[in-house]
């Protein structure tokens, strides 16, 4: 284990009480100056550590900082989070960073996380509001052995993993809106952006990016999205640990990926449908400006929405924005 992580371990063990620089330098077999330099680095990462002459250092919990140490601690997954966990204080977009890594050969299971994004991207060229240390912005690299036509399944699977993680940690009634918006009380709590690179007729890699509003207060949201967006803080009145939520998501994703390989997509689609109330509902689906109105008959095993319009014609819709309609 690297010295900085060892130091963090000691400080956490004695959380809430002072620990002298001398004791730390003895335990770590480094100079007191080196201890101080590592403490500075930890503070830069966002940990709250006080220092005082003659007293030493005092670690204050909880910090909820996103570092490889925190996210990886006790994470018992098979693939996701077992490789590199890249944690950035700021980046343009975690999907872009993950695509760069995947393009240079980073393995499946690599995770990229940021405390904030300056150019967070959503579906259909939209932006994703990414305030510093309030939300989760995470992208994972997947190298599934599937054909490009089956790729939408990976996005639906991510939506199920998010819903499942939220279901297990936060007492909220979470719904999935096709294809992969996570809603609470009809407002958007999380979104998924999947990007793919193909080689011949095969998927070379996929980057699955999740944006989840965790501790964002209502006043933080820009006016234009405020009415449609929500956060866990807004819905529950409580702040939640982003580390716990990321770990729960990675575990659920890991678990469903295993299920996908062993049993195929059917059990995942079944779970997706349990989290969604779209089947049988009357909707308007906007497909690049063209509106389809009708009743949702089903979501098929590839995740395609089957719509029956008012003239009883059936439409297979691969991608679009859904709005529930009354008439
Ligand atoms: C949507 O439009 O609903 C999808 C939003 C996806 C946002 C996440 S945040 C982490 C990752 N990096 C990005 O730039 N976008 C995704």
Tab-separated table of C-alpha atoms and ligand atoms in Angstrom:
chain	number	residue	atom	x	y	z
A	1	UNK	CA	0.000	0.000	0.000
A	2	UNK	CA	1.323	3.490	-0.818
A	3	UNK	CA	2.408	5.711	2.099
A	4	UNK	CA	-0.402	8.222	1.556
A	5	UNK	CA	-3.039	5.475	1.829
A	6	UNK	CA	-1.334	4.007	4.912
A	7	UNK	CA	-1.328	7.467	6.500
A	8	UNK	CA	-5.010	7.867	5.662
A	9	UNK	CA	-5.674	4.519	7.321
A	10	UNK	CA	-3.993	5.627	10.580
A	11	UNK	CA	-5.725	9.006	10.567
A	12	UNK	CA	-9.117	7.354	10.003
A	13	UNK	CA	-8.478	4.837	12.771
A	14	UNK	CA	-7.953	7.742	15.187
A	15	UNK	CA	-10.699	9.843	13.617
A	16	UNK	CA	-11.814	12.658	15.949
A	17	UNK	CA	-8.655	12.626	18.102
A	18	UNK	CA	-5.236	14.173	17.634
A	19	UNK	CA	-2.342	12.040	16.482
A	20	UNK	CA	1.190	13.415	16.607
A	21	UNK	CA	3.382	13.923	13.562
A	22	UNK	CA	6.164	12.063	15.334
A	23	UNK	CA	4.050	8.964	15.897
A	24	UNK	CA	2.932	8.994	12.271
A	25	UNK	CA	6.494	9.425	10.980
A	26	UNK	CA	7.597	6.431	13.119
A	27	UNK	CA	4.704	4.240	12.004
A	28	UNK	CA	5.282	5.040	8.335
A	29	UNK	CA	9.096	5.172	8.526
A	30	UNK	CA	9.204	8.518	6.762
A	31	UNK	CA	10.242	12.002	7.919
A	32	UNK	CA	7.785	14.380	9.595
A	33	UNK	CA	8.104	16.636	6.545
A	34	UNK	CA	7.014	13.729	4.367
A	35	UNK	CA	4.020	13.157	6.660
A	36	UNK	CA	3.085	16.818	6.324
A	37	UNK	CA	3.394	16.663	2.499
A	38	UNK	CA	1.099	13.620	2.358
A	39	UNK	CA	-1.403	15.364	4.646
A	40	UNK	CA	-1.390	18.341	2.238
A	41	UNK	CA	-2.130	15.976	-0.664
A	42	UNK	CA	-4.990	14.356	1.247
A	43	UNK	CA	-6.437	17.795	2.031
A	44	UNK	CA	-6.185	18.674	-1.661
A	45	UNK	CA	-8.218	15.540	-2.430
A	46	UNK	CA	-10.912	16.927	-0.133
A	47	UNK	CA	-10.322	15.209	3.215
A	48	UNK	CA	-10.868	17.419	6.266
A	49	UNK	CA	-7.697	17.206	8.371
A	50	UNK	CA	-6.764	19.806	10.985
A	51	UNK	CA	-3.178	20.379	12.013
A	52	UNK	CA	-1.744	22.191	15.039
A	53	UNK	CA	1.771	22.547	16.454
A	54	UNK	CA	2.462	20.231	19.388
A	55	UNK	CA	-0.829	18.372	18.776
A	56	UNK	CA	-0.300	16.920	15.298
A	57	UNK	CA	-3.183	16.005	13.018
A	58	UNK	CA	-6.912	15.458	13.474
A	59	UNK	CA	-9.075	13.655	10.898
A	60	UNK	CA	-12.725	14.624	10.685
A	61	UNK	CA	-15.340	12.175	9.364
A	62	UNK	CA	-17.320	12.015	7.205
A	63	UNK	CA	-15.511	13.500	4.241
A	64	UNK	CA	-17.365	11.791	1.356
A	65	UNK	CA	-14.497	12.481	-1.002
A	66	UNK	CA	-14.254	10.421	-4.153
A	67	UNK	CA	-10.807	8.825	-4.218
A	68	UNK	CA	-9.706	5.376	-5.434
A	69	UNK	CA	-9.054	4.513	-1.776
A	70	UNK	CA	-12.630	5.310	-0.663
A	71	UNK	CA	-14.432	3.893	-3.695
A	72	UNK	CA	-12.316	0.727	-3.723
A	73	UNK	CA	-12.508	0.052	0.040
A	74	UNK	CA	-14.372	-3.217	0.656
A	75	UNK	CA	-15.760	-3.286	-2.898
A	76	UNK	CA	-16.352	-6.986	-3.540
A	77	UNK	CA	-17.075	-6.864	-7.270
A	78	UNK	CA	-15.715	-9.236	-9.922
A	79	UNK	CA	-14.995	-6.696	-12.645
A	80	UNK	CA	-16.153	-3.121	-12.106
A	81	UNK	CA	-13.844	-1.221	-9.761
A	82	UNK	CA	-11.338	-4.066	-9.559
A	83	UNK	CA	-9.130	-2.405	-12.207
A	84	UNK	CA	-8.129	1.224	-12.256
A	85	UNK	CA	-10.432	3.653	-10.435
A	86	UNK	CA	-9.538	7.086	-11.801
A	87	UNK	CA	-10.799	9.943	-9.602
A	88	UNK	CA	-10.527	13.484	-10.933
A	89	UNK	CA	-11.219	16.689	-9.075
A	90	UNK	CA	-12.436	18.323	-12.269
A	91	UNK	CA	-12.725	17.200	-15.858
A	92	UNK	CA	-14.608	18.172	-18.994
A	93	UNK	CA	-16.658	14.946	-19.091
A	94	UNK	CA	-15.951	11.539	-17.537
A	95	UNK	CA	-17.258	9.825	-20.690
A	96	UNK	CA	-14.595	11.613	-22.734
A	97	UNK	CA	-11.841	10.590	-20.284
A	98	UNK	CA	-13.100	7.000	-20.229
A	99	UNK	CA	-13.244	6.849	-24.049
A	100	UNK	CA	-9.667	8.096	-24.191
A	101	UNK	CA	-8.576	5.377	-21.750
A	102	UNK	CA	-10.563	2.675	-23.531
A	103	UNK	CA	-9.059	3.751	-26.865
A	104	UNK	CA	-5.587	3.240	-25.448
A	105	UNK	CA	-6.422	-0.226	-24.185
A	106	UNK	CA	-7.748	0.261	-20.628
A	107	UNK	CA	-9.427	-2.966	-19.515
A	108	UNK	CA	-13.089	-3.664	-18.929
A	109	UNK	CA	-13.995	-2.634	-15.399
A	110	UNK	CA	-12.026	0.635	-15.428
A	111	UNK	CA	-13.963	3.386	-13.632
A	112	UNK	CA	-13.616	7.152	-14.130
A	113	UNK	CA	-15.154	9.493	-11.547
A	114	UNK	CA	-15.090	13.287	-11.242
A	115	UNK	CA	-16.042	15.687	-8.458
A	116	UNK	CA	-17.302	18.086	-11.125
A	117	UNK	CA	-17.569	18.260	-14.928
A	118	UNK	CA	-17.130	21.440	-16.912
A	119	UNK	CA	-18.789	19.967	-20.021
A	120	UNK	CA	-20.957	17.170	-18.621
A	121	UNK	CA	-22.908	15.730	-21.545
A	122	UNK	CA	-26.393	14.285	-21.707
A	123	UNK	CA	-28.294	12.431	-24.394
A	124	UNK	CA	-29.098	14.173	-27.689
A	125	UNK	CA	-26.391	16.807	-27.296
A	126	UNK	CA	-27.777	18.176	-24.043
A	127	UNK	CA	-25.560	19.218	-21.144
A	128	UNK	CA	-25.500	17.545	-17.748
A	129	UNK	CA	-25.448	19.880	-14.756
A	130	UNK	CA	-22.471	18.710	-12.664
A	131	UNK	CA	-21.976	20.839	-9.522
A	132	UNK	CA	-18.799	20.233	-7.492
A	133	UNK	CA	-19.058	17.424	-4.922
A	134	UNK	CA	-22.870	17.430	-4.997
A	135	UNK	CA	-23.516	14.661	-7.480
A	136	UNK	CA	-22.093	11.480	-8.941
A	137	UNK	CA	-20.464	11.629	-12.379
A	138	UNK	CA	-19.079	8.226	-13.204
A	139	UNK	CA	-18.206	6.357	-16.399
A	140	UNK	CA	-17.302	2.718	-16.695
A	141	UNK	CA	-15.572	0.857	-19.489
A	142	UNK	CA	-17.308	-2.300	-20.722
A	143	UNK	CA	-16.081	-4.653	-23.432
A	144	UNK	CA	-19.082	-6.928	-23.992
A	145	UNK	CA	-18.997	-9.637	-26.619
A	146	UNK	CA	-22.173	-8.502	-28.336
A	147	UNK	CA	-23.166	-7.157	-31.717
A	148	UNK	CA	-23.761	-3.384	-32.020
A	149	UNK	CA	-27.507	-4.032	-32.425
A	150	UNK	CA	-27.616	-5.475	-28.888
A	151	UNK	CA	-25.788	-2.460	-27.431
A	152	UNK	CA	-28.955	-0.672	-26.155
A	153	UNK	CA	-29.312	-3.587	-23.738
A	154	UNK	CA	-26.218	-2.373	-21.891
A	155	UNK	CA	-27.905	0.987	-21.279
A	156	UNK	CA	-31.094	-0.625	-20.030
A	157	UNK	CA	-28.964	-2.801	-17.772
A	158	UNK	CA	-27.270	0.305	-16.350
A	159	UNK	CA	-30.681	1.839	-15.616
A	160	UNK	CA	-31.708	-1.307	-13.734
A	161	UNK	CA	-28.433	-1.231	-11.764
A	162	UNK	CA	-28.994	2.411	-10.760
A	163	UNK	CA	-32.622	1.780	-9.797
A	164	UNK	CA	-31.627	-1.293	-7.808
A	165	UNK	CA	-28.804	0.558	-6.015
A	166	UNK	CA	-31.152	3.409	-5.107
A	167	UNK	CA	-33.810	0.955	-4.026
A	168	UNK	CA	-31.395	-0.729	-1.636
A	169	UNK	CA	-29.901	2.418	-0.094
A	170	UNK	CA	-32.475	5.177	-0.305
A	171	UNK	CA	-36.120	4.762	0.628
A	172	UNK	CA	-37.516	6.307	-2.530
A	173	UNK	CA	-39.982	5.084	-5.119
A	174	UNK	CA	-37.726	5.049	-8.166
A	175	UNK	CA	-39.109	4.646	-11.685
A	176	UNK	CA	-37.318	4.053	-14.969
A	177	UNK	CA	-38.584	6.093	-17.900
A	178	UNK	CA	-37.723	4.545	-21.260
A	179	UNK	CA	-35.039	4.160	-22.204
A	180	UNK	CA	-32.964	5.046	-19.182
A	181	UNK	CA	-34.067	8.077	-17.180
A	182	UNK	CA	-34.338	7.510	-13.462
A	183	UNK	CA	-37.290	9.413	-12.023
A	184	UNK	CA	-38.649	10.094	-8.582
A	185	UNK	CA	-42.058	11.769	-8.304
A	186	UNK	CA	-41.924	12.356	-12.073
A	187	UNK	CA	-38.705	14.365	-11.822
A	188	UNK	CA	-35.347	13.296	-13.167
A	189	UNK	CA	-32.898	12.072	-10.561
A	190	UNK	CA	-30.358	10.401	-12.834
A	191	UNK	CA	-29.502	9.855	-16.473
A	192	UNK	CA	-27.284	7.504	-18.446
A	193	UNK	CA	-25.252	8.239	-21.546
A	194	UNK	CA	-23.784	5.235	-23.324
A	195	UNK	CA	-21.198	5.656	-26.051
A	196	UNK	CA	-19.744	2.901	-28.160
A	197	UNK	CA	-16.808	2.193	-30.428
A	198	UNK	CA	-17.235	-0.458	-33.109
A	199	UNK	CA	-14.732	-2.546	-34.974
A	200	UNK	CA	-16.115	-4.329	-38.044
A	201	UNK	CA	-19.329	-5.902	-36.808
A	202	UNK	CA	-18.389	-6.043	-33.145
A	203	UNK	CA	-18.475	-3.742	-30.187
A	204	UNK	CA	-14.886	-2.769	-29.378
A	205	UNK	CA	-15.812	-1.022	-26.130
A	206	UNK	CA	-18.663	0.834	-24.487
A	207	UNK	CA	-18.502	3.676	-22.027
A	208	UNK	CA	-21.519	3.838	-19.727
A	209	UNK	CA	-21.792	7.233	-18.036
A	210	UNK	CA	-24.068	7.883	-15.078
A	211	UNK	CA	-25.042	11.277	-13.699
A	212	UNK	CA	-26.909	11.123	-10.380
A	213	UNK	CA	-28.076	14.158	-8.417
A	214	UNK	CA	-27.272	13.343	-4.804
A	215	UNK	CA	-26.783	16.277	-2.439
A	216	UNK	CA	-27.857	19.081	-4.777
A	217	UNK	CA	-30.193	21.581	-3.083
A	218	UNK	CA	-33.153	22.870	-5.133
A	219	UNK	CA	-31.681	26.375	-5.323
A	220	UNK	CA	-28.549	25.066	-7.093
A	221	UNK	CA	-30.339	23.825	-10.222
A	222	UNK	CA	-30.395	26.274	-13.131
A	223	UNK	CA	-33.886	27.660	-13.715
A	224	UNK	CA	-34.370	25.903	-17.061
A	225	UNK	CA	-34.015	22.409	-15.560
A	226	UNK	CA	-35.105	23.115	-11.974
A	227	UNK	CA	-38.735	22.118	-12.558
A	228	UNK	CA	-37.865	18.774	-14.125
A	229	UNK	CA	-34.890	17.741	-12.012
A	230	UNK	CA	-34.559	16.485	-8.491
A	231	UNK	CA	-31.919	15.118	-6.123
A	232	UNK	CA	-31.840	12.635	-3.262
A	233	UNK	CA	-31.435	15.580	-0.868
A	234	UNK	CA	-34.548	17.285	-2.247
A	235	UNK	CA	-36.626	14.091	-2.080
A	236	UNK	CA	-35.519	12.836	1.353
A	237	UNK	CA	-34.281	15.964	3.134
A	238	UNK	CA	-31.083	14.037	3.890
A	239	UNK	CA	-27.541	14.092	2.560
A	240	UNK	CA	-26.292	10.748	1.289
A	241	UNK	CA	-22.793	9.319	0.981
A	242	UNK	CA	-21.758	9.403	-2.674
A	243	UNK	CA	-19.126	6.746	-1.950
A	244	UNK	CA	-21.832	4.342	-0.673
A	245	UNK	CA	-24.007	5.060	-3.701
A	246	UNK	CA	-21.182	4.550	-6.224
A	247	UNK	CA	-20.229	1.283	-4.540
A	248	UNK	CA	-23.847	0.084	-4.572
A	249	UNK	CA	-24.141	0.973	-8.274
A	250	UNK	CA	-20.896	-0.809	-9.200
A	251	UNK	CA	-21.989	-3.898	-7.254
A	252	UNK	CA	-25.401	-3.968	-8.952
A	253	UNK	CA	-23.866	-3.383	-12.401
A	254	UNK	CA	-21.314	-6.117	-11.767
A	255	UNK	CA	-24.040	-8.486	-10.641
A	256	UNK	CA	-26.291	-7.843	-13.659
A	257	UNK	CA	-23.343	-8.165	-16.036
A	258	UNK	CA	-22.721	-11.616	-14.620
A	259	UNK	CA	-26.423	-12.471	-14.988
A	260	UNK	CA	-26.336	-11.220	-18.602
A	261	UNK	CA	-23.418	-13.499	-19.420
A	262	UNK	CA	-24.887	-16.537	-17.668
A	263	UNK	CA	-28.633	-16.225	-18.320
A	264	UNK	CA	-29.027	-13.703	-21.122
A	265	UNK	CA	-30.987	-10.467	-21.170
A	266	UNK	CA	-34.477	-11.746	-20.256
A	267	UNK	CA	-34.070	-11.529	-16.418
A	268	UNK	CA	-32.722	-7.989	-16.763
A	269	UNK	CA	-35.576	-6.899	-19.015
A	270	UNK	CA	-38.007	-8.412	-16.514
A	271	UNK	CA	-36.473	-6.315	-13.718
A	272	UNK	CA	-36.483	-3.252	-16.002
A	273	UNK	CA	-40.223	-3.674	-16.497
A	274	UNK	CA	-40.758	-3.923	-12.736
A	275	UNK	CA	-39.129	-0.517	-12.340
A	276	UNK	CA	-41.125	1.025	-15.180
A	277	UNK	CA	-44.811	1.825	-15.550
A	278	UNK	CA	-44.680	2.688	-19.235
A	279	UNK	CA	-46.379	-0.416	-20.660
A	280	UNK	CA	-50.046	0.296	-21.377
A	281	UNK	CA	-49.571	4.065	-20.990
A	282	UNK	CA	-50.476	6.630	-23.621
A	283	UNK	CA	-47.381	8.561	-24.642
A	284	UNK	CA	-45.893	10.991	-27.094
A	285	UNK	CA	-42.471	9.934	-28.307
A	286	UNK	CA	-40.328	12.596	-29.908
A	287	UNK	CA	-37.952	11.024	-32.415
A	288	UNK	CA	-35.665	13.759	-33.735
A	289	UNK	CA	-38.543	16.230	-34.004
A	290	UNK	CA	-41.126	13.723	-35.335
A	291	UNK	CA	-43.830	12.973	-32.793
A	292	UNK	CA	-45.449	9.555	-32.417
A	293	UNK	CA	-48.568	9.413	-30.254
A	294	UNK	CA	-50.122	6.196	-29.037
A	295	UNK	CA	-50.129	3.419	-26.486
A	296	UNK	CA	-46.988	1.560	-25.429
A	297	UNK	CA	-47.640	-2.105	-26.149
A	298	UNK	CA	-44.304	-3.451	-24.984
A	299	UNK	CA	-40.572	-2.973	-24.707
A	300	UNK	CA	-39.099	-5.888	-26.633
A	301	UNK	CA	-36.100	-7.993	-25.675
A	302	UNK	CA	-33.732	-5.595	-27.428
A	303	UNK	CA	-35.136	-2.646	-25.471
A	304	UNK	CA	-37.077	-1.321	-28.480
A	305	UNK	CA	-40.330	0.501	-27.649
A	306	UNK	CA	-43.388	-0.895	-29.463
A	307	UNK	CA	-46.052	1.765	-29.920
A	308	UNK	CA	-49.583	1.337	-31.315
A	309	UNK	CA	-50.857	4.607	-32.764
A	310	UNK	CA	-54.477	5.751	-33.070
A	311	UNK	CA	-54.761	4.181	-36.511
A	312	UNK	CA	-53.695	0.850	-34.963
A	313	UNK	CA	-50.337	0.974	-36.717
A	314	UNK	CA	-47.360	-0.425	-34.875
A	315	UNK	CA	-44.077	1.466	-34.588
A	316	UNK	CA	-40.735	0.115	-33.396
A	317	UNK	CA	-38.893	3.007	-31.767
A	318	UNK	CA	-35.201	2.633	-31.014
A	319	UNK	CA	-34.528	5.975	-29.389
A	320	UNK	CA	-36.532	9.056	-28.433
A	321	UNK	CA	-37.938	11.250	-25.672
A	322	UNK	CA	-41.078	9.994	-23.999
A	323	UNK	CA	-43.811	12.176	-22.510
A	324	UNK	CA	-46.895	10.739	-20.819
A	325	UNK	CA	-50.020	12.024	-22.598
A	326	UNK	CA	-53.648	12.145	-21.419
A	327	UNK	CA	-55.539	12.407	-24.692
B	1	LIG	C1	-29.051	12.023	-19.962
B	1	LIG	O1	-29.166	12.894	-20.824
B	1	LIG	O2	-30.018	11.683	-19.285
B	1	LIG	C2	-27.727	11.364	-19.726
B	1	LIG	C3	-26.890	12.085	-18.722
B	1	LIG	C4	-25.546	11.401	-18.463
B	1	LIG	C5	-24.631	12.232	-17.605
B	1	LIG	C6	-23.385	11.492	-17.223
B	1	LIG	S1	-22.445	12.319	-15.997
B	1	LIG	C7	-21.138	11.209	-16.216
B	1	LIG	C8	-21.022	10.950	-17.696
B	1	LIG	N1	-20.198	11.955	-18.326
B	1	LIG	C9	-20.881	12.731	-19.161
B	1	LIG	O3	-20.443	13.693	-19.782
B	1	LIG	N2	-22.174	12.345	-19.194
B	1	LIG	C10	-22.397	11.194	-18.336
